[in-house]
Amino acid sequence: MTQPSIVGIKAGLVSLFAFVLSASSFASLKADNFVLIDQKGEAHELHYNHKAKAIVLITHGNGCQVVRSNLPDYQALRADYSDKGVKVMMLNANLQDSRERIAEEAKEWGFDFPILKDDTQLIARSLHVNRTAEVLVIDPRTWEVVYRGPMSDRVDYERQKEKADKTYVRDTLDQLIAGKSVEFSKVASPGCLINIQDSNDKPISYSESIVPILQDNCMACHVEGGIAPWAMSEYAMVKGFSPMIREVLRTKRMPPWHADPNLGHWENDVGLSNEDKITLINWIEAGSPRGEGEDPLASMKLEPSQWPFGEPDLVIDIPAFEIPANGIVDYQFPIVKNPLDKGVWVEAAAIIPGDPKAVHHILAGSSVKEPITQRLDNIFENIILTYAPGNEASRMPDTTGVYVAPGGVYQFQMHYTPYGKKTVDTSKLGLYFAKQPPKHFYREHVIANMGIRIPANAAAHEEKAYFQFPREAEIFAFFPHAHYRGKSSLFELIYPDGKKETLLSVPNYDFNWQRTYRMAEPKRVPAGTIMMHRTVYDNSSNNRGNPEPNADVYWGLQSEEEMLYGSFGYRWLDETSDKPNHNPGLMELSQAMGFMDQNVDGKVAFDELIPRMKKQVGESFSKFDINADGGLNIRELGELFKAMNARRQKGSEQS
């Protein structure tokens, strides 16, 4: 029997290696869900496009001529296939490309696609991306990559053809649109190499690296009795939930911090750093190894935090309320008499919810007298704290406080969401008083638009309102609020000279987490500055939280209705605690002006009045237009409101 030669053995091994390499490189790949932000600051979720016929993801890189040369083909593809249900996006994982630089190159070269920036390279790595100009075609029926390679054979490194002989991507899309089963195919793609950082081959220590990240970022909620659905009580729990941790990190559902990381610095930022995110996901994708030694989590005895600033000076028990297992609960407006017969300055406040799973949010404020009606805005006469999961406590900015007069009442707005189990809520408000009066009043104002109308099936409908500062002010914090259809939200300054500055952008708004964003450094603004608040709503069937996409949606308190609602905390620069000069009437008037004046020209035209006011005012509108410029400025609008209130009061007396 002839013995095989060494050369023959080597040749056989080479052939086997080539076969294995070929098989692995042609194996199909599943595209797990992710959320990334594009060059314009807009968030995109891959699986949001679950109704698309196909998703085309093109790898992008600044300065790559292969990508630039393919641009006309990319644009032609979108023009030909977008009406057929194909979604086209780009993915940039270059370490050297920032979102700002991507936006600059996109503008210069005419890239009018959303270019998703993968700062951590976690998405690119999971898709085995290593070159630009590679096209991935994803089948949303299975979320498998069914093709990867060049757009066509028209563009190569050193040359271009006038017309492609092979149209790989178009051929694949035609099959998908026809509903055919498409087998995975791959073609070698020309493009610029991407410097993908390898996951660290060195084992990541569970006890030394993972546990500290969980302690610092997760375990305020993920403890026994906390608001999270499960507790990080031991390694086995973390290991068991590891796939879910990976998913919520990739889709930015956790940690619950949704401010655009490229804009602003925040005192209460609870976002996860890119480094920690990479460490966690690398550990999970390595199989979540336990390692040696004791389990630090098992020996920790953590409980949900009670009063975060120590025992309060005053605890207000909010009246108990029985919450049904299911259904919709109307907003509740309980009041509690102020037990103190002296005025106090609140410097900090906290709320402990009776049932964290049922309490969606609580607004707490005070009033010198019991409110006559239960209205949404009563609470803002002297607001103290807005509670929502993740926003349980707050200290007033330095040198400021909220004054609570003697007597009167504490008033609350309670929003409950049943969760399948009947329960009773017994929430508490804890107040911390300043020993000496602070120098300034801390105030909050709400920018709202009660005239919103979100058309049925609109995927990205924007509504806006504004507030114009009559005097110099210093801004401290923001609180954007919407309901199930809220998609993104921002606060933008428009200075008297026309310059614009975005202070807060929330590109991936999440109704489940209502946060106050407190600036690390306050912002001073001159008189005449406009604070513009915008929210984009998704009323389409792609929005998984949308209760009814086929209906127009209007302003309302319940979650199936909607709100354009954004508050901000501030102080007047010329107001001190011993010389108050705040004008609540002017603020209320400014709020009305800010949502009716939709073209932001400083006056309300007849056509901008809400329908109810149009009917009441009618032809008498011109009587209030004193300067005859075709609209009502804020003084003229005030006179109109006075007349309407007088007419309403007279009618009430006669009845």
XYZ file of C-alpha atoms in Angstrom:
655
model
C 0.000 0.000 0.000
C 1.416 3.328 -1.065
C 1.972 5.847 1.728
C 0.772 9.397 1.027
C 3.554 11.907 0.562
C 4.050 14.947 2.772
C 3.338 17.119 -0.261
C 0.044 15.283 -0.827
C -1.002 15.691 2.793
C -0.229 19.422 2.663
C -2.157 19.806 -0.570
C -5.144 18.011 0.948
C -5.080 20.217 4.053
C -4.881 23.338 1.908
C -7.892 22.157 -0.118
C -9.826 21.351 3.059
C -8.949 24.747 4.569
C -10.050 26.486 1.374
C -13.348 24.588 1.429
C -14.026 25.457 5.085
C -13.116 29.119 4.489
C -15.354 29.241 1.441
C -18.258 27.591 3.279
C -18.003 29.889 6.284
C -17.691 33.026 4.174
C -20.800 32.081 2.206
C -22.910 31.065 5.199
C -26.056 33.148 5.699
C -26.079 35.664 8.535
C -28.910 36.966 10.669
C -29.200 40.739 11.124
C -30.086 41.275 14.783
C -31.983 44.420 15.659
C -30.196 47.686 16.413
C -30.766 51.432 16.748
C -28.224 53.912 15.399
C -28.256 57.689 14.875
C -27.600 59.174 11.452
C -25.671 62.245 10.315
C -28.733 64.472 10.907
C -29.251 63.260 14.466
C -32.228 61.032 13.619
C -32.557 57.538 15.101
C -33.164 54.440 12.964
C -34.207 50.981 14.171
C -33.492 48.128 11.772
C -36.514 46.002 12.689
C -38.853 49.006 12.476
C -38.830 48.183 8.759
C -40.420 44.762 9.300
C -43.055 45.415 6.617
C -40.505 46.290 3.938
C -39.951 43.932 1.026
C -36.200 44.272 1.534
C -33.656 46.389 3.372
C -30.517 47.552 1.602
C -27.622 48.487 3.899
C -24.612 50.066 2.153
C -21.315 50.435 4.001
C -20.048 54.001 3.844
C -16.797 55.811 4.568
C -15.694 59.380 4.092
C -13.045 59.826 1.427
C -13.626 56.470 -0.256
C -13.744 56.968 -4.016
C -15.417 53.604 -4.596
C -18.400 54.759 -2.506
C -18.487 58.129 -4.259
C -18.342 56.549 -7.708
C -21.260 54.270 -6.839
C -23.477 57.128 -5.622
C -25.470 57.532 -8.886
C -26.215 53.796 -8.831
C -27.326 53.945 -5.179
C -29.652 56.849 -5.913
C -31.069 55.166 -9.022
C -31.712 52.019 -6.990
C -33.668 53.962 -4.395
C -35.646 55.813 -7.087
C -36.600 52.544 -8.776
C -37.339 50.451 -5.703
C -38.573 52.677 -2.858
C -42.161 52.535 -4.153
C -41.814 48.753 -4.252
C -41.198 48.581 -0.507
C -37.402 48.640 -0.387
C -35.674 50.643 2.347
C -32.146 51.951 1.606
C -29.728 53.109 4.332
C -25.972 53.459 4.780
C -23.729 52.321 7.642
C -20.512 54.091 8.652
C -18.191 52.284 11.097
C -14.994 54.238 10.383
C -13.172 55.191 13.561
C -12.038 58.459 11.986
C -15.474 59.624 10.790
C -17.580 61.652 13.217
C -21.227 62.417 12.574
C -20.308 66.023 11.870
C -17.720 65.030 9.261
C -20.113 62.543 7.709
C -22.717 65.307 7.402
C -20.156 67.604 5.749
C -19.121 65.002 3.180
C -22.743 64.006 2.565
C -23.595 67.636 1.791
C -20.549 68.129 -0.434
C -21.070 64.953 -2.489
C -24.859 64.796 -2.432
C -25.322 61.708 -0.240
C -29.000 62.130 0.619
C -29.354 58.804 2.414
C -29.519 58.303 6.181
C -25.933 57.395 7.096
C -26.035 55.497 10.377
C -22.990 56.034 12.568
C -21.742 52.899 14.340
C -19.510 54.470 16.998
C -18.813 51.205 18.818
C -18.410 49.099 15.631
C -20.562 46.491 17.381
C -23.099 46.454 14.560
C -20.504 46.346 11.792
C -18.658 43.558 13.576
C -21.815 41.487 14.035
C -22.508 41.852 10.305
C -18.884 40.876 9.460
C -18.315 44.188 7.680
C -14.727 45.102 6.781
C -14.955 47.250 3.613
C -16.898 50.245 2.437
C -19.113 50.098 -0.688
C -20.330 46.629 0.265
C -24.085 46.194 -0.083
C -26.033 43.950 2.284
C -29.545 42.940 1.252
C -31.664 41.840 4.225
C -34.891 39.864 3.976
C -37.266 41.169 6.714
C -39.225 37.926 6.648
C -36.322 36.125 8.298
C -33.886 39.000 8.989
C -31.232 37.063 7.104
C -28.634 38.695 4.879
C -29.427 37.123 1.497
C -26.797 38.975 -0.522
C -23.555 40.814 0.203
C -21.177 42.299 -2.298
C -20.949 45.184 -4.750
C -23.915 47.019 -6.184
C -22.953 45.747 -9.641
C -19.803 45.214 -11.698
C -19.821 48.792 -12.999
C -17.297 50.249 -10.505
C -13.902 48.806 -9.609
C -10.882 50.298 -7.866
C -9.215 51.907 -10.864
C -11.951 51.985 -13.435
C -15.630 52.469 -14.162
C -17.775 51.102 -16.929
C -20.487 53.128 -18.579
C -23.033 50.391 -17.926
C -23.101 47.373 -15.628
C -23.111 43.887 -17.082
C -24.072 42.275 -13.787
C -26.674 43.903 -11.523
C -26.328 41.819 -8.385
C -28.428 43.908 -5.990
C -31.257 44.571 -8.438
C -31.467 40.880 -9.289
C -31.735 39.974 -5.607
C -34.384 42.627 -4.942
C -36.495 41.489 -7.885
C -36.589 37.984 -6.434
C -37.538 39.219 -2.957
C -40.263 41.516 -4.282
C -41.677 38.612 -6.254
C -41.941 36.682 -2.987
C -39.400 34.083 -4.016
C -37.083 32.264 -1.645
C -33.587 33.692 -2.098
C -30.501 31.689 -1.265
C -27.540 33.540 0.163
C -24.929 34.712 -2.313
C -21.722 36.658 -1.922
C -19.541 38.500 -4.425
C -16.128 39.969 -3.621
C -16.655 43.696 -3.240
C -14.193 46.485 -4.027
C -14.032 49.154 -1.344
C -11.861 50.832 1.263
C -10.810 48.730 4.240
C -12.457 49.635 7.546
C -10.258 49.508 10.618
C -12.518 47.188 12.607
C -11.183 46.739 16.124
C -11.107 43.079 17.081
C -12.924 42.040 20.218
C -10.384 41.591 22.960
C -8.994 38.044 22.880
C -8.112 38.382 26.539
C -10.961 36.980 28.687
C -13.132 39.666 30.272
C -13.399 39.233 34.025
C -16.966 38.878 35.281
C -16.074 39.922 38.835
C -13.586 42.688 38.020
C -15.081 44.197 34.840
C -18.732 43.203 34.411
C -20.036 43.487 37.971
C -18.753 47.084 38.457
C -20.489 48.134 35.209
C -23.745 46.559 36.392
C -23.424 48.161 39.830
C -22.815 51.632 38.450
C -25.378 51.574 35.655
C -28.098 48.984 36.277
C -28.571 48.084 39.895
C -30.413 51.143 41.071
C -33.431 49.452 39.447
C -32.415 45.794 38.994
C -32.636 44.818 42.680
C -35.227 42.884 44.659
C -38.287 45.131 44.993
C -36.955 47.617 42.438
C -38.852 48.954 39.445
C -37.050 46.582 37.056
C -38.797 43.262 36.327
C -35.829 41.172 37.477
C -32.978 41.528 39.945
C -29.253 41.172 39.228
C -28.911 39.104 42.364
C -26.302 36.598 41.170
C -24.266 35.475 38.172
C -26.905 32.948 37.094
C -29.493 35.728 36.677
C -27.154 37.893 34.618
C -26.057 34.922 32.518
C -29.668 33.920 31.898
C -30.652 37.425 30.793
C -27.439 38.034 28.817
C -29.079 37.728 25.367
C -31.697 40.236 26.472
C -29.035 42.596 27.835
C -27.288 42.458 24.463
C -30.546 43.236 22.664
C -31.540 46.228 24.812
C -28.034 47.679 24.550
C -28.014 47.368 20.747
C -31.485 48.931 20.471
C -30.740 51.694 23.026
C -33.663 50.665 25.244
C -31.230 50.439 28.155
C -29.889 52.249 30.006
C -32.910 54.580 29.915
C -31.102 57.722 28.773
C -32.121 59.078 25.393
C -30.355 62.411 24.908
C -28.220 62.670 21.769
C -24.671 62.052 23.081
C -23.277 64.529 20.540
C -25.217 67.458 22.030
C -24.749 68.932 25.474
C -23.449 67.719 28.811
C -25.865 66.623 31.515
C -25.563 66.625 35.264
C -27.759 63.527 35.622
C -26.467 61.562 32.620
C -27.044 57.844 33.250
C -26.051 56.729 29.772
C -23.579 53.910 29.267
C -20.199 54.830 27.823
C -19.157 53.263 24.536
C -16.285 51.521 26.331
C -18.610 49.882 28.866
C -21.085 48.920 26.162
C -18.332 47.252 24.134
C -17.074 45.402 27.217
C -20.528 44.108 28.120
C -21.430 42.955 24.625
C -18.004 41.378 24.036
C -18.430 39.441 27.279
C -21.931 38.304 26.322
C -20.883 37.300 22.805
C -18.019 35.292 24.324
C -20.626 33.232 26.183
C -20.844 35.287 29.414
C -18.029 33.342 31.129
C -18.177 33.100 34.914
C -14.442 32.979 35.594
C -12.834 32.112 38.908
C -13.528 33.286 42.437
C -16.617 34.222 44.400
C -19.671 35.838 42.850
C -19.718 39.485 44.066
C -23.425 39.864 43.266
C -24.435 36.962 45.495
C -22.909 38.611 48.556
C -24.466 42.035 47.938
C -27.541 42.921 49.969
C -29.052 45.732 47.916
C -32.503 47.183 48.407
C -34.408 49.798 46.413
C -33.308 53.265 47.444
C -35.759 54.968 49.782
C -35.208 58.651 50.449
C -32.115 59.508 48.341
C -31.177 62.624 50.330
C -31.810 61.186 53.786
C -34.949 61.596 55.880
C -37.090 64.458 54.487
C -38.144 67.486 56.511
C -41.740 66.829 55.505
C -43.434 63.741 54.069
C -46.752 64.162 52.278
C -48.861 61.008 51.972
C -50.664 61.131 48.638
C -54.223 59.742 49.051
C -54.400 56.022 48.297
C -55.891 55.028 44.961
C -57.126 51.621 43.823
C -55.859 50.690 40.347
C -57.727 48.024 38.371
C -55.923 45.147 36.708
C -56.801 46.332 33.214
C -58.298 49.205 31.287
C -57.672 52.941 31.156
C -57.512 54.999 34.333
C -58.411 58.676 34.103
C -55.831 61.132 35.389
C -56.255 61.717 39.117
C -55.799 65.127 40.774
C -55.627 64.552 44.544
C -54.891 67.414 46.912
C -53.460 67.423 50.436
C -53.729 70.355 52.831
C -50.405 71.960 53.683
C -49.811 71.090 57.354
C -47.370 73.984 57.882
C -48.376 77.456 59.029
C -45.140 79.033 57.832
C -43.566 79.506 54.428
C -40.705 77.217 53.432
C -38.144 77.036 50.625
C -37.874 73.608 49.014
C -34.308 72.833 47.932
C -34.845 69.151 47.058
C -37.693 66.700 46.648
C -38.241 62.990 46.065
C -41.184 60.699 45.440
C -41.474 57.073 46.504
C -44.184 55.438 44.386
C -46.523 53.072 46.181
C -46.540 50.663 43.243
C -43.724 51.477 40.806
C -45.174 49.217 38.124
C -48.485 51.125 38.036
C -47.315 54.712 38.507
C -46.468 56.149 35.103
C -45.805 59.668 36.350
C -46.603 62.090 39.173
C -46.500 65.866 39.023
C -46.261 67.530 42.429
C -46.776 71.206 43.172
C -48.297 73.634 45.631
C -51.014 76.277 45.534
C -51.988 79.024 47.972
C -55.623 77.978 47.552
C -57.492 74.857 46.567
C -57.967 74.737 42.771
C -61.558 75.167 41.591
C -61.169 72.848 38.609
C -59.029 69.802 37.937
C -56.972 70.915 34.967
C -53.733 69.679 33.511
C -51.984 73.019 34.019
C -53.104 73.761 37.600
C -50.090 71.877 38.843
C -47.664 74.249 37.171
C -48.601 77.305 39.193
C -45.807 76.272 41.562
C -44.376 72.922 40.476
C -41.920 71.136 42.754
C -41.124 67.791 41.122
C -41.979 65.649 38.128
C -41.671 61.962 38.984
C -41.313 59.237 36.380
C -39.258 56.030 36.338
C -35.672 57.206 36.249
C -36.597 60.659 37.542
C -37.464 59.961 41.167
C -35.704 62.846 42.917
C -34.178 66.230 42.229
C -32.197 68.999 43.861
C -32.858 72.566 42.820
C -29.925 74.281 41.098
C -27.491 76.125 43.348
C -28.794 79.380 44.847
C -32.401 78.542 43.856
C -35.456 77.017 45.486
C -39.223 76.688 45.218
C -41.187 78.761 47.734
C -44.226 77.128 49.350
C -46.460 79.654 51.108
C -48.108 78.824 54.452
C -51.454 77.088 54.286
C -52.894 76.250 50.909
C -52.559 72.784 49.426
C -50.152 70.392 47.797
C -51.625 69.220 44.518
C -50.770 66.237 42.377
C -51.413 64.916 38.909
C -51.346 61.115 38.912
C -51.081 58.976 35.776
C -51.610 55.261 36.355
C -51.124 52.402 33.875
C -52.684 49.039 34.855
C -50.371 46.068 34.370
C -52.610 43.029 34.768
C -52.843 42.956 38.558
C -55.204 44.894 40.824
C -53.225 47.079 43.205
C -53.402 50.081 45.533
C -51.008 52.984 45.165
C -49.849 54.848 48.276
C -47.144 57.155 46.974
C -45.282 59.669 49.128
C -43.676 63.056 48.481
C -40.606 63.936 50.533
C -39.524 67.587 50.826
C -36.186 68.998 51.960
C -36.140 72.599 53.149
C -33.381 75.188 52.897
C -32.144 76.572 56.203
C -31.903 80.051 54.689
C -33.869 81.566 51.792
C -31.961 81.007 48.538
C -31.016 83.936 46.373
C -33.309 83.063 43.463
C -36.650 81.485 42.634
C -36.504 78.255 40.647
C -39.325 78.285 38.119
C -40.690 75.996 35.425
C -42.665 76.804 32.306
C -44.495 74.472 29.956
C -44.404 74.876 26.192
C -47.539 73.126 24.962
C -49.647 72.918 21.844
C -53.226 71.898 22.551
C -54.136 72.279 18.901
C -52.098 69.370 17.578
C -53.508 67.066 14.922
C -51.503 64.004 13.876
C -52.841 62.541 10.613
C -53.708 58.870 10.388
C -50.833 56.642 9.236
C -48.297 59.507 9.274
C -44.879 58.025 10.037
C -43.079 61.277 10.879
C -45.415 64.175 11.654
C -43.964 67.208 13.433
C -45.741 69.618 15.761
C -44.179 72.633 17.455
C -44.712 75.481 19.893
C -42.472 78.134 21.399
C -41.875 80.519 24.255
C -40.254 83.941 23.869
C -38.288 85.206 26.856
C -39.402 88.741 27.734
C -36.347 89.205 29.972
C -32.897 87.722 30.457
C -33.018 84.249 31.963
C -30.850 81.308 32.927
C -31.991 77.833 31.829
C -31.295 74.734 33.933
C -33.275 71.732 32.707
C -35.704 70.244 30.169
C -38.540 67.729 30.339
C -39.917 66.506 26.971
C -43.187 64.591 27.088
C -45.316 62.750 24.553
C -47.346 59.536 24.511
C -47.288 56.285 22.524
C -46.663 57.997 19.189
C -43.769 60.187 20.331
C -40.745 59.493 18.125
C -38.252 62.300 18.781
C -38.153 65.614 20.582
C -35.900 68.671 20.803
C -35.487 72.106 22.363
C -33.870 74.776 20.217
C -32.945 78.404 20.897
C -33.496 81.076 18.267
C -31.576 84.167 19.318
C -32.671 87.725 18.469
C -30.033 87.858 15.695
C -31.493 84.706 14.067
C -28.770 82.327 15.200
C -30.028 78.864 16.220
C -28.697 76.494 18.871
C -30.085 73.071 19.788
C -29.788 72.502 23.529
C -31.439 69.078 23.790
C -32.255 66.449 21.186
C -33.949 63.167 22.068
C -33.776 61.238 18.773
C -35.138 57.982 20.187
C -37.967 59.067 22.497
C -39.303 56.311 24.752
C -42.718 56.811 26.355
C -41.794 54.359 29.114
C -39.098 56.672 30.459
C -39.976 60.290 31.233
C -36.762 62.078 32.110
C -35.698 65.518 33.179
C -32.414 66.465 31.506
C -30.440 68.767 33.817
C -27.671 70.774 32.157
C -24.176 70.441 33.587
C -23.780 74.194 33.050
C -26.800 76.527 32.941
C -27.467 78.519 29.777
C -28.046 82.272 29.858
C -30.256 83.763 27.176
C -30.967 87.407 26.297
C -34.431 88.965 26.202
C -36.231 88.215 22.946
C -34.751 84.712 22.602
C -37.223 82.074 21.436
C -37.253 78.581 22.924
C -38.685 76.316 20.218
C -39.957 72.882 21.216
C -40.570 70.299 18.482
C -41.806 66.728 18.660
C -42.086 64.213 15.815
C -44.839 61.584 16.055
C -45.108 58.166 14.435
C -48.767 57.349 13.819
C -48.019 54.495 11.414
C -48.608 50.775 11.830
C -44.811 50.283 11.976
C -44.931 51.876 15.426
C -45.490 48.808 17.606
C -46.882 50.951 20.449
C -49.492 52.678 18.313
C -53.004 51.772 19.545
C -54.770 52.994 16.364
C -52.811 54.046 13.267
C -55.918 54.627 11.134
C -57.230 57.533 13.223
C -56.248 61.190 13.389
C -54.896 61.948 16.856
C -55.485 65.094 18.907
C -54.394 66.580 22.222
C -55.558 64.661 25.276
C -54.512 63.438 28.687
C -54.776 59.716 28.043
C -51.891 57.780 26.556
C -53.833 56.822 23.423
C -54.219 60.563 22.777
C -51.182 62.808 22.331
C -49.374 65.836 23.674
C -46.851 68.347 22.514
C -45.564 69.192 25.948
C -42.118 70.284 27.067
C -41.217 72.029 30.284
C -37.985 73.787 31.148
C -36.547 74.980 34.458
C -35.124 78.492 34.670
C -34.684 81.663 36.715
C -35.028 85.324 35.821
C -31.700 87.134 36.079
C -33.311 90.281 37.498
C -35.451 88.466 40.097
C -34.342 87.648 43.643
C -36.147 85.830 46.408
C -36.703 89.068 48.315
C -37.857 90.959 45.195
C -40.100 88.684 43.109
C -41.240 90.057 39.756
C -42.635 86.958 38.030
C -45.828 87.571 36.023
C -47.946 84.363 35.830
C -50.548 86.053 33.614
C -47.949 86.988 31.026
C -46.535 83.456 31.085
C -49.991 81.970 30.426
C -50.507 84.425 27.574
C -47.076 83.575 26.159
C -47.983 79.893 26.214
C -51.088 80.551 24.107
C -49.131 82.742 21.687
C -46.451 80.043 21.376
C -48.754 77.328 20.091
C -51.127 79.430 17.959
C -48.427 81.450 16.174
C -47.364 78.587 13.934
C -45.331 80.677 11.481
C -43.439 82.286 14.396
C -43.901 85.863 13.180
C -44.813 87.218 16.616
C -48.534 87.566 15.948
C -51.594 85.329 15.708
C -53.574 85.599 12.485
C -57.277 84.724 12.436
C -56.528 81.486 10.594
C -54.101 80.480 13.371
C -56.765 80.644 16.091
C -57.954 77.298 17.375
C -61.402 76.379 15.941
C -63.278 77.081 19.177
C -61.854 80.611 19.360
C -62.583 81.285 15.700
C -66.228 80.546 16.320
C -66.361 82.766 19.423
C -64.419 85.712 17.966
C -65.777 85.794 14.423
C -65.813 89.195 12.759
C -64.801 91.009 15.960
C -61.193 89.793 15.452
C -60.240 92.981 13.587
C -61.403 95.092 16.537
C -58.536 93.701 18.626
C -55.948 94.141 15.861
C -55.105 97.631 17.085
C -52.147 98.207 14.751
C -54.034 96.690 11.791
C -51.162 94.413 10.755
C -53.376 91.396 10.166
C -52.583 89.611 13.429
C -52.644 89.948 17.207
C -49.399 90.572 19.051
C -49.137 89.413 22.643
C -50.717 92.591 24.070
C -53.589 92.454 21.592
C -54.078 88.759 22.270
C -54.276 89.601 25.965
C -57.084 92.069 25.296
C -58.951 89.431 23.308
C -58.628 86.951 26.183
C -59.902 89.577 28.647
C -62.963 90.196 26.497
C -63.644 86.469 26.119
C -63.314 85.891 29.874
C -65.645 88.810 30.618
C -68.206 87.436 28.156
C -67.899 83.977 29.709
C -68.318 85.347 33.232
C -71.352 87.403 32.222
C -72.982 84.354 30.654
C -72.272 82.361 33.800
C -73.931 85.006 36.005
C -77.009 85.153 33.788
C -77.430 81.398 33.863
